[in-house]
Short mmCIF file of C-alpha atoms and ligand atoms in Angstrom, two decimals:
data_model
loop_
_atom_site.label_atom_id
_atom_site.label_comp_id
_atom_site.label_asym_id
_atom_site.label_seq_id
_atom_site.Cartn_x
_atom_site.Cartn_y
_atom_site.Cartn_z
CA MET N 59 0.00 0.00 0.00
CA THR N 60 1.36 3.43 -0.94
CA GLU N 61 1.83 5.91 1.87
CA GLN N 62 -0.99 8.41 2.29
CA SER N 63 -0.19 12.02 1.53
CA GLY N 64 -1.20 14.60 4.19
CA VAL N 65 -3.61 17.33 3.12
CA ALA N 66 -4.81 20.52 4.82
CA VAL N 67 -7.99 22.17 3.56
CA LEU N 68 -8.12 25.89 4.34
CA GLY N 69 -11.68 27.17 4.01
CA ALA N 70 -13.13 23.67 4.45
CA THR N 71 -16.62 25.03 5.21
CA GLY N 72 -16.85 26.92 1.92
CA SER N 73 -17.59 26.02 -1.67
CA ILE N 74 -13.98 25.17 -2.66
CA GLY N 75 -13.51 23.34 0.63
CA SER N 76 -16.56 21.20 0.04
CA SER N 77 -15.49 20.34 -3.54
CA ALA N 78 -12.00 19.49 -2.27
CA LEU N 79 -13.36 17.22 0.46
CA ASP N 80 -15.56 15.45 -2.11
CA VAL N 81 -12.47 14.62 -4.18
CA LEU N 82 -10.52 13.56 -1.06
CA ARG N 83 -13.41 11.25 -0.05
CA LEU N 84 -13.02 9.46 -3.40
CA HIS N 85 -9.34 8.74 -2.71
CA ARG N 86 -9.08 7.94 0.99
CA ASP N 87 -6.34 5.41 0.19
CA ARG N 88 -4.12 8.20 -1.23
CA TYR N 89 -4.84 11.16 1.05
CA LYS N 90 -5.17 11.76 4.78
CA VAL N 91 -6.84 14.98 5.91
CA VAL N 92 -4.44 16.35 8.54
CA GLY N 93 -5.89 19.83 8.97
CA LEU N 94 -9.16 21.66 8.40
CA THR N 95 -10.06 25.30 8.82
CA GLY N 96 -13.37 27.14 8.83
CA TRP N 97 -14.22 30.53 10.26
CA LYS N 98 -17.74 31.33 11.45
CA ARG N 99 -19.78 28.33 10.32
CA MET N 100 -19.09 25.89 13.15
CA ALA N 101 -22.23 23.93 12.30
CA ALA N 102 -20.55 23.05 9.00
CA LEU N 103 -17.09 22.44 10.51
CA LYS N 104 -18.15 20.09 13.31
CA PRO N 105 -19.38 17.20 11.12
CA LEU N 106 -16.18 17.47 9.06
CA MET N 107 -14.10 17.20 12.23
CA ARG N 108 -16.06 14.12 13.19
CA GLU N 109 -15.71 12.56 9.72
CA PHE N 110 -12.01 13.25 9.05
CA VAL N 111 -10.62 13.47 12.62
CA PRO N 112 -7.87 15.89 11.57
CA ALA N 113 -4.84 16.48 13.79
CA GLN N 114 -5.52 20.21 13.73
CA ILE N 115 -8.41 22.55 13.19
CA ALA N 116 -8.60 26.32 13.14
CA ALA N 117 -11.43 28.81 13.02
CA GLU N 118 -12.41 32.23 14.30
CA PRO N 119 -11.47 32.38 18.03
CA GLU N 120 -15.04 33.14 19.16
CA SER N 121 -16.43 30.27 17.08
CA VAL N 122 -13.88 27.76 18.36
CA SER N 123 -14.73 28.62 21.95
CA VAL N 124 -18.22 27.16 21.44
CA ILE N 125 -16.95 23.73 20.33
CA ASP N 126 -17.50 21.34 23.18
CA THR N 127 -14.53 19.48 24.59
CA ASN N 128 -15.66 16.13 23.18
CA PHE N 129 -14.91 17.43 19.72
CA LEU N 130 -11.54 18.86 20.68
CA GLU N 131 -10.56 15.59 22.33
CA GLY N 132 -11.35 13.82 19.07
CA CYS N 133 -8.44 15.65 17.43
CA GLU N 134 -5.14 13.92 18.02
CA GLY N 135 -2.13 16.07 18.74
CA GLY N 136 -3.86 19.21 19.93
CA CYS N 137 -5.68 22.01 18.15
CA TYR N 138 -4.83 25.55 17.21
CA LEU N 139 -7.76 27.63 18.14
CA GLY N 140 -6.71 31.17 17.46
CA GLY N 141 -7.76 32.76 14.21
CA GLU N 142 -5.16 33.58 11.60
CA GLU N 143 -2.30 32.04 13.64
CA GLY N 144 -4.30 28.85 13.75
CA LEU N 145 -4.66 28.87 9.96
CA VAL N 146 -0.92 29.34 9.58
CA ALA N 147 -0.25 26.44 11.98
CA VAL N 148 -2.57 24.15 10.00
CA ALA N 149 -0.98 25.22 6.69
CA THR N 150 2.56 24.53 7.92
CA HIS N 151 2.03 21.35 9.98
CA PRO N 152 4.91 18.92 9.30
CA ASP N 153 2.56 16.07 8.32
CA VAL N 154 0.94 18.21 5.63
CA ASP N 155 2.28 17.71 2.09
CA THR N 156 -0.49 19.53 0.22
CA VAL N 157 -2.44 22.64 1.19
CA ILE N 158 -5.70 23.54 -0.53
CA ALA N 159 -5.98 27.33 -0.23
CA GLY N 160 -9.75 27.89 -0.26
CA VAL N 161 -10.24 30.83 2.10
CA SER N 162 -12.19 33.69 0.56
CA GLY N 163 -10.49 37.07 0.01
CA ALA N 164 -7.40 38.69 1.51
CA ALA N 165 -8.08 36.73 4.73
CA GLY N 166 -6.21 33.84 3.09
CA LEU N 167 -3.02 35.83 2.47
CA GLN N 168 -0.94 34.86 5.53
CA SER N 169 -1.85 31.17 5.50
CA THR N 170 -1.28 30.78 1.75
CA LEU N 171 2.09 32.51 1.96
CA ALA N 172 3.04 30.47 5.05
CA ALA N 173 2.24 27.22 3.17
CA VAL N 174 4.45 28.35 0.28
CA GLU N 175 7.26 29.38 2.63
CA ALA N 176 7.03 25.96 4.30
CA GLY N 177 7.66 24.30 0.92
CA LYS N 178 4.25 22.61 0.53
CA ARG N 179 2.43 21.74 -2.66
CA VAL N 180 -0.12 24.58 -2.63
CA LEU N 181 -3.32 24.30 -4.66
CA ILE N 182 -4.35 27.94 -4.99
CA ALA N 183 -8.03 28.72 -5.45
CA ASN N 184 -7.79 31.79 -3.20
CA LYS N 185 -6.86 34.28 -5.93
CA GLU N 186 -6.73 37.43 -3.80
CA PRO N 187 -3.23 36.79 -2.32
CA LEU N 188 -1.89 36.38 -5.87
CA VAL N 189 -3.62 39.60 -6.91
CA MET N 190 -2.13 41.45 -3.93
CA CYS N 191 1.43 40.13 -4.03
CA GLY N 192 1.95 37.33 -6.54
CA GLN N 193 5.60 38.21 -6.87
CA LEU N 194 6.17 37.65 -3.13
CA VAL N 195 4.37 34.30 -3.35
CA ARG N 196 6.51 33.25 -6.34
CA ASN N 197 9.74 34.43 -4.69
CA ALA N 198 8.84 32.42 -1.59
CA ALA N 199 8.30 29.31 -3.75
CA SER N 200 11.68 29.77 -5.45
CA VAL N 201 13.36 29.87 -2.04
CA SER N 202 11.44 27.06 -0.30
CA GLY N 203 10.98 24.66 -3.21
CA ALA N 204 7.18 24.77 -2.82
CA CYS N 205 5.04 23.61 -5.75
CA LEU N 206 2.50 26.24 -6.86
CA MET N 207 -0.52 24.68 -8.50
CA PRO N 208 -3.27 26.98 -9.82
CA ILE N 209 -6.76 25.54 -9.34
CA ASP N 210 -8.84 28.59 -10.22
CA SER N 211 -10.47 26.91 -13.23
CA GLU N 212 -9.11 29.33 -15.88
CA HIS N 213 -5.55 29.28 -14.57
CA ASN N 214 -5.68 25.54 -14.15
CA ALA N 215 -6.86 25.28 -17.77
CA ILE N 216 -3.92 27.40 -18.93
CA PHE N 217 -1.56 25.30 -16.85
CA GLN N 218 -2.94 22.13 -18.43
CA CYS N 219 -2.33 23.54 -21.93
CA LEU N 220 1.30 24.56 -21.33
CA PRO N 221 4.26 22.43 -22.43
CA LEU N 222 5.98 20.55 -19.58
CA ASN N 223 8.97 22.90 -19.24
CA LEU N 224 6.64 25.90 -18.79
CA GLN N 225 4.47 23.96 -16.31
CA GLN N 226 7.64 23.50 -14.26
CA ASP N 227 8.29 27.24 -14.46
CA VAL N 228 4.82 27.84 -12.97
CA THR N 229 5.08 25.30 -10.17
CA SER N 230 8.56 26.50 -9.15
CA GLY N 231 7.50 30.15 -9.00
CA ARG N 232 9.80 31.24 -11.85
CA GLY N 233 6.85 32.14 -14.07
CA ILE N 234 6.74 31.50 -17.80
CA GLY N 235 7.50 35.06 -18.90
CA SER N 236 11.13 34.59 -19.90
CA ARG N 237 10.73 31.25 -21.67
CA SER N 238 7.25 31.64 -23.16
CA ALA N 239 8.49 33.08 -26.46
CA GLY N 240 10.96 30.21 -26.93
CA ALA N 241 8.12 27.75 -26.35
CA GLY N 242 6.02 29.62 -28.90
CA VAL N 243 3.45 30.89 -26.38
CA SER N 244 2.19 34.24 -27.64
CA ARG N 245 -0.97 35.04 -25.66
CA ILE N 246 -3.43 33.57 -23.22
CA THR N 247 -7.19 33.95 -23.29
CA LEU N 248 -9.30 33.81 -20.15
CA THR N 249 -12.92 32.83 -20.67
CA ALA N 250 -15.73 34.38 -18.60
CA SER N 251 -19.32 33.17 -18.28
CA GLY N 252 -20.53 36.78 -18.26
CA GLY N 253 -22.36 36.20 -14.97
CA PRO N 254 -26.07 36.64 -14.22
CA PHE N 255 -26.27 40.09 -15.90
CA LEU N 256 -24.79 39.21 -19.26
CA ARG N 257 -28.04 40.15 -21.06
CA THR N 258 -29.31 42.71 -18.51
CA SER N 259 -29.61 46.40 -19.44
CA ALA N 260 -27.40 48.96 -17.70
CA ALA N 261 -30.49 50.47 -16.01
CA ALA N 262 -31.63 47.13 -14.60
CA ILE N 263 -28.07 46.21 -13.53
CA SER N 264 -27.75 49.39 -11.47
CA ASP N 265 -30.67 48.32 -9.23
CA ALA N 266 -29.74 44.64 -8.99
CA THR N 267 -30.39 43.03 -5.62
CA PRO N 268 -27.97 40.74 -3.74
CA ALA N 269 -30.23 37.75 -4.52
CA GLN N 270 -30.04 38.51 -8.26
CA ALA N 271 -26.28 39.04 -8.14
CA LEU N 272 -25.75 35.78 -6.24
CA ALA N 273 -27.70 33.70 -8.80
CA HIS N 274 -24.80 32.60 -11.02
CA PRO N 275 -25.95 30.80 -14.16
CA THR N 276 -23.20 28.16 -14.43
CA TRP N 277 -21.06 27.98 -11.25
CA ASN N 278 -22.07 27.35 -7.64
CA MET N 279 -19.75 29.48 -5.47
CA GLY N 280 -19.42 31.47 -2.25
CA PRO N 281 -21.07 34.94 -1.97
CA LYS N 282 -18.00 37.16 -2.54
CA ILE N 283 -16.85 35.51 -5.77
CA SER N 284 -20.47 35.28 -6.97
CA VAL N 285 -20.88 39.07 -6.69
CA ASP N 286 -17.46 39.50 -8.35
CA SER N 287 -18.72 37.33 -11.20
CA ALA N 288 -21.79 39.55 -11.56
CA THR N 289 -19.70 42.76 -11.79
CA LEU N 290 -17.03 40.89 -13.87
CA MET N 291 -14.49 42.01 -11.25
CA ASN N 292 -13.79 38.30 -10.84
CA LYS N 293 -12.40 38.25 -14.38
CA GLY N 294 -10.46 41.43 -13.64
CA LEU N 295 -8.93 39.81 -10.55
CA GLU N 296 -8.19 36.73 -12.65
CA LEU N 297 -6.39 38.89 -15.20
CA ILE N 298 -4.10 40.17 -12.43
CA GLU N 299 -3.84 36.64 -11.00
CA ALA N 300 -2.66 35.40 -14.42
CA CYS N 301 -0.07 38.21 -14.73
CA SER N 302 1.18 37.41 -11.21
CA LEU N 303 1.24 33.67 -11.43
CA PHE N 304 2.57 33.26 -14.94
CA GLY N 305 4.79 36.36 -14.97
CA LEU N 306 3.09 37.76 -18.08
CA ASP N 307 2.24 41.32 -19.06
CA GLU N 308 -1.45 42.29 -19.07
CA SER N 309 -1.15 43.10 -22.78
CA GLN N 310 -0.58 39.36 -23.43
CA ILE N 311 -3.90 38.40 -21.84
CA ASP N 312 -7.30 38.55 -23.54
CA ILE N 313 -10.71 38.10 -21.96
CA ILE N 314 -13.60 36.61 -23.88
CA ILE N 315 -17.19 35.90 -22.84
CA HIS N 316 -18.25 32.27 -23.20
CA PRO N 317 -21.67 31.79 -21.56
CA GLN N 318 -21.64 27.96 -21.56
CA SER N 319 -18.55 27.86 -19.26
CA VAL N 320 -17.17 24.62 -20.69
CA LEU N 321 -14.03 25.94 -22.39
CA HIS N 322 -12.10 27.08 -19.34
CA SER N 323 -9.33 29.13 -21.03
CA MET N 324 -6.80 28.86 -23.83
CA VAL N 325 -3.13 29.28 -24.67
CA GLY N 326 -2.29 30.86 -28.05
CA PHE N 327 0.91 29.76 -29.83
CA ASN N 328 2.84 31.72 -32.44
CA ASP N 329 2.00 29.24 -35.22
CA GLY N 330 -1.66 30.25 -34.86
CA SER N 331 -2.69 27.26 -32.73
CA LEU N 332 -5.03 27.83 -29.82
CA ILE N 333 -5.07 25.05 -27.20
CA GLY N 334 -7.85 25.06 -24.62
CA GLN N 335 -9.11 22.81 -21.82
CA MET N 336 -12.75 21.77 -21.64
CA GLY N 337 -14.88 20.08 -19.02
CA ASN N 338 -18.12 20.46 -17.12
CA PRO N 339 -18.08 23.60 -14.93
CA ASP N 340 -17.23 21.90 -11.65
CA MET N 341 -14.28 22.77 -9.41
CA ARG N 342 -13.70 19.11 -8.57
CA ILE N 343 -11.92 18.77 -11.95
CA PRO N 344 -9.12 21.34 -11.33
CA ILE N 345 -8.88 20.26 -7.67
CA SER N 346 -8.47 16.62 -8.65
CA TYR N 347 -5.90 17.59 -11.31
CA GLY N 348 -3.94 19.66 -8.79
CA LEU N 349 -3.95 16.89 -6.20
CA SER N 350 -2.78 14.11 -8.50
CA TYR N 351 -0.53 16.05 -10.96
CA PRO N 352 1.35 14.84 -12.96
CA GLU N 353 -0.95 11.79 -12.81
CA ARG N 354 -4.70 12.05 -13.34
CA THR N 355 -7.27 10.35 -11.15
CA THR N 356 -11.07 10.38 -11.10
CA SER N 357 -12.79 13.55 -9.92
CA GLY N 358 -16.34 12.23 -9.64
CA ILE N 359 -17.43 14.43 -12.56
CA GLU N 360 -19.04 13.15 -15.72
CA ARG N 361 -17.42 13.72 -19.07
CA LEU N 362 -18.65 16.76 -20.95
CA ASN N 363 -21.41 15.95 -23.44
CA LEU N 364 -20.81 18.39 -26.29
CA ALA N 365 -23.72 17.10 -28.38
CA GLU N 366 -26.07 17.94 -25.49
CA ILE N 367 -24.65 21.47 -25.23
CA GLY N 368 -24.86 21.90 -29.01
CA VAL N 369 -23.54 25.44 -29.41
CA LEU N 370 -20.56 27.20 -27.87
CA GLU N 371 -20.79 31.00 -28.02
CA PHE N 372 -18.05 33.62 -27.72
CA GLU N 373 -18.27 37.41 -27.62
CA GLN N 374 -16.35 40.48 -26.47
CA PRO N 375 -17.12 41.76 -22.94
CA ASP N 376 -19.15 44.97 -22.72
CA LEU N 377 -16.83 47.41 -20.94
CA GLU N 378 -19.57 50.05 -20.57
CA ARG N 379 -21.90 47.86 -18.54
CA PHE N 380 -19.02 46.17 -16.68
CA PRO N 381 -16.54 48.95 -15.78
CA SER N 382 -14.80 46.73 -13.19
CA LEU N 383 -12.95 45.05 -16.05
CA VAL N 384 -11.48 48.39 -17.12
CA LEU N 385 -10.46 49.23 -13.54
CA ALA N 386 -8.75 45.88 -13.08
CA ARG N 387 -6.87 46.15 -16.35
CA GLU N 388 -5.66 49.62 -15.36
CA ALA N 389 -4.51 48.23 -12.01
CA ALA N 390 -2.69 45.38 -13.77
CA LYS N 391 -1.03 47.89 -16.11
CA THR N 392 0.16 50.20 -13.31
CA GLY N 393 1.07 47.31 -11.01
CA ARG N 394 3.00 48.02 -7.79
CA SER N 395 0.52 48.49 -4.90
CA VAL N 396 -2.46 49.32 -7.14
CA PRO N 397 -3.82 45.72 -7.31
CA ILE N 398 -3.78 45.64 -3.48
CA ALA N 399 -5.88 48.82 -3.44
CA LEU N 400 -8.26 47.48 -6.10
CA ASN N 401 -8.76 44.24 -4.20
CA ALA N 402 -9.26 45.85 -0.78
CA ALA N 403 -11.72 48.44 -2.11
CA ASN N 404 -13.63 45.73 -3.95
CA GLU N 405 -13.87 43.49 -0.87
CA ILE N 406 -15.25 46.37 1.21
CA ALA N 407 -17.68 47.39 -1.54
CA VAL N 408 -18.97 43.82 -2.07
CA GLU N 409 -19.53 43.43 1.67
CA ALA N 410 -21.44 46.74 1.74
CA PHE N 411 -23.55 45.65 -1.25
CA LEU N 412 -24.43 42.33 0.38
CA ASP N 413 -25.43 44.28 3.55
CA ARG N 414 -27.54 46.55 1.30
CA ARG N 415 -25.54 49.66 2.29
CA ILE N 416 -24.67 50.46 -1.35
CA SER N 417 -26.25 49.60 -4.69
CA PHE N 418 -24.79 47.22 -7.26
CA CYS N 419 -23.56 49.98 -9.57
CA GLU N 420 -21.79 51.66 -6.64
CA ILE N 421 -19.38 48.71 -6.27
CA PRO N 422 -17.13 49.85 -9.17
CA GLN N 423 -17.63 53.48 -8.11
CA VAL N 424 -16.03 52.74 -4.73
CA VAL N 425 -13.13 50.96 -6.45
CA ASP N 426 -12.69 53.80 -8.95
CA TRP N 427 -12.68 56.41 -6.18
CA ILE N 428 -10.01 54.49 -4.27
CA LEU N 429 -7.84 54.03 -7.35
CA GLN N 430 -7.96 57.77 -8.01
CA LYS N 431 -6.84 58.50 -4.43
CA HIS N 432 -4.26 55.73 -4.07
CA GLU N 433 -0.56 56.64 -4.37
CA PRO N 434 1.17 53.61 -5.93
CA SER N 435 4.16 52.28 -3.99
CA GLU N 436 6.59 49.37 -4.49
CA VAL N 437 5.42 46.10 -2.92
CA SER N 438 8.48 45.30 -0.83
CA ASP N 439 7.35 42.83 1.81
CA LEU N 440 4.34 41.28 3.51
CA GLU N 441 4.12 44.05 6.11
CA HIS N 442 3.75 46.63 3.36
CA VAL N 443 1.05 44.54 1.69
CA VAL N 444 -0.92 44.18 4.93
CA ASP N 445 -0.55 47.88 5.80
CA THR N 446 -1.71 48.98 2.35
CA ASP N 447 -4.65 46.60 2.46
CA LEU N 448 -5.76 47.88 5.88
CA GLU N 449 -5.32 51.52 4.92
CA VAL N 450 -7.43 51.15 1.78
CA ARG N 451 -10.11 49.21 3.64
CA ALA N 452 -10.40 52.05 6.16
CA MET N 453 -10.65 54.65 3.38
CA ALA N 454 -13.27 52.69 1.46
CA SER N 455 -15.36 52.01 4.57
CA GLU N 456 -15.28 55.68 5.54
CA MET N 457 -16.29 56.72 2.05
CA ILE N 458 -19.25 54.31 2.05
CA GLN N 459 -20.33 55.50 5.49
CA ARG N 460 -20.18 59.15 4.39
CA GLY N 461 -22.21 58.37 1.31
CA LEU N 462 -20.77 58.12 -2.17
CA SER N 463 -22.12 61.41 -3.46
CA SER N 464 -20.80 63.57 -0.58
P1 NDP I 3 -16.83 30.58 0.41
O1 NDP I 3 -17.38 31.86 0.90
O2 NDP I 3 -17.77 29.52 0.00
O3 NDP I 3 -15.85 29.95 1.53
C1 NDP I 3 -14.87 30.74 2.14
C2 NDP I 3 -14.15 29.96 3.23
O4 NDP I 3 -13.25 30.85 3.90
C3 NDP I 3 -15.09 29.41 4.31
O5 NDP I 3 -14.56 28.21 4.81
C4 NDP I 3 -15.02 30.49 5.38
O6 NDP I 3 -15.33 30.01 6.69
C5 NDP I 3 -13.56 30.88 5.30
N1 NDP I 3 -13.33 32.24 5.78
C6 NDP I 3 -14.11 33.33 5.60
N2 NDP I 3 -13.58 34.42 6.21
C7 NDP I 3 -12.42 33.99 6.80
C8 NDP I 3 -11.43 34.64 7.57
N3 NDP I 3 -11.49 35.94 7.88
N4 NDP I 3 -10.37 33.90 7.99
C9 NDP I 3 -10.28 32.59 7.69
N5 NDP I 3 -11.19 31.90 6.96
C10 NDP I 3 -12.25 32.62 6.51
O7 NDP I 3 -15.81 30.95 -0.77
P2 NDP I 3 -15.43 30.07 -2.05
O8 NDP I 3 -15.12 28.67 -1.63
O9 NDP I 3 -16.40 30.29 -3.13
O10 NDP I 3 -14.08 30.79 -2.54
C11 NDP I 3 -12.85 30.61 -1.86
C12 NDP I 3 -11.72 31.19 -2.70
O11 NDP I 3 -11.60 30.42 -3.91
C13 NDP I 3 -11.96 32.63 -3.17
O12 NDP I 3 -10.74 33.32 -3.19
C14 NDP I 3 -12.50 32.48 -4.59
O13 NDP I 3 -12.18 33.60 -5.40
C15 NDP I 3 -11.74 31.24 -5.05
N6 NDP I 3 -12.43 30.48 -6.09
C16 NDP I 3 -13.65 29.93 -5.82
C17 NDP I 3 -14.32 29.19 -6.79
C18 NDP I 3 -15.62 28.50 -6.49
O14 NDP I 3 -16.12 27.78 -7.35
N7 NDP I 3 -16.21 28.70 -5.34
C19 NDP I 3 -13.77 29.04 -8.14
C20 NDP I 3 -12.45 29.62 -8.30
C21 NDP I 3 -11.83 30.33 -7.30
P3 NDP I 3 -16.85 30.08 7.28
O15 NDP I 3 -17.74 29.79 6.14
O16 NDP I 3 -16.85 28.99 8.32
O17 NDP I 3 -17.04 31.43 7.87
MG1 MG I 4 -12.10 31.37 -12.04
#
C-alpha cells in the first residue's frame, strides 16, 4: 500500500472546501486529511471534524470557543484555536504535504504565503493573495521549493495547456515570462461566463439586488466571488492573478465571454494554434488535477457531453456595462501596490452591497474612487502589503459610510 499524503484544507466550510473534500473522499487510500479550517460556520465544521478526525483545526477564536470538549478531544495532537495564527499552523504542519488554499479574500493571504514558505504543494483557489502580491508568493516558492498549482479553473486550464517545461516554471514560481516566447506561447485567453447580468440592461443592472447578483448561471460558489462574477471584477482579478502567477504582461492576456462555461481558457501559440481545456463547470476537476498532478485520477465528474450542449458562443465583454474590467486592467497595467488597493476596495464594496448599504452599480464606483486617491508604492514585503490593504479598507469604509455622493 502506498503511503498516504497529508492534506490541509483551508476554508473547508466553503464552496472550494466542500469540492476538495468530495475529491478527497473518493481517494481515501491516497490522502489523509491532517488539517481543516473554517471561520464562522461551526455547524458546517463540526461534522467534518467528526468525519475526518484531523490532527488540527482552526477557526475564528469566538467560534472555536463554542466547540464542546468532546470534539476537541477527538483531534489527536492538539488544536490551534486562534484565528489567523491557527490557519498558519494548520498550513505549515509537518505532516501536511499539500495545502488547498480555499479561504475567501485577503483573509487567506498569511496562511497561503506560510504554506508556500514551508515548501508545501499549494493548490491555490484563493486568488486574492496572488492579486495582492503574486511576486512575493513566487519568490517564496523559489526559495522554499514549494510547488505552486493553480486551481482557479481558468488558470488551471492554462496550466494544463502549457508544455511541460513551462508547467515547471509555474510550479517552481519562476513564471513562464522569460521562456514563453521560446516555447512559442504568444498570448493567453481567459474565458468568462458573463455572470447573471450578461443580457441585462445597464439600467436594470444598477438596481440589482444581492439575490439577483448571487444567482450565477453556471457555477455554484461562495457569496464574494459570486458578486465579483456579476460585476465581472472576478475576471479582472483573474487577469491580475494570471499576470502574477505566470509572470506575463497584461497586454498578453485577452478576456472573452463564453456563456456555456465549458471551455475554461486557452493558450495561443505563435504558429496560430489555440489550445484550450474543456470540461463540465465543476471545481472538482481542477482540484483533482492539482492533487494528482502529474498523474490524473477520477474527480467524480461526468465527461462533458458536447452534443447535449450543441452550441458554444463567444463574444467580447461589454466594458460600458461592466466597468470593473477596465479598472482591473488599469490596475494590472500600473502594477505596484495598485492591485492591493483594487482588491481591498472591492472586498469592502462587495460586503457593503451584500449588507444593502450600497447599490450594485456603486461597487465599481467605490473601487474607482479608491484608485484615483491611491498613491502607488513598491510592494516590498508582507508588512507593506498588509498595511496597504488595511489603509485602503479604512478609506473605502469611511467613504461608504459618508455616502458616495458627498
Ligand atoms: P466561500 O465563501 O464559500 O468559503 C470561504 C471559506 O473561507 C469558508 O470556509 C469560510 O469560513 C472561510 N473564511 C471566511 N472568512 C475567513 C477569515 N477571515 N479567515 C479565515 N477563513 C475565513 O468561498 P469560495 O469557496 O467560493 O471561494 C474561496 C476562494 O476560492 C476565493 O478566493 C474564490 O475567489 C476562489 N475560487 C472559488 C471558486 C468557487 O467555485 N467557489 C472558483 C475559483 C476560485 P466560514 O464559512 O466557516 O465562515
Ligand atoms: Mg475562475
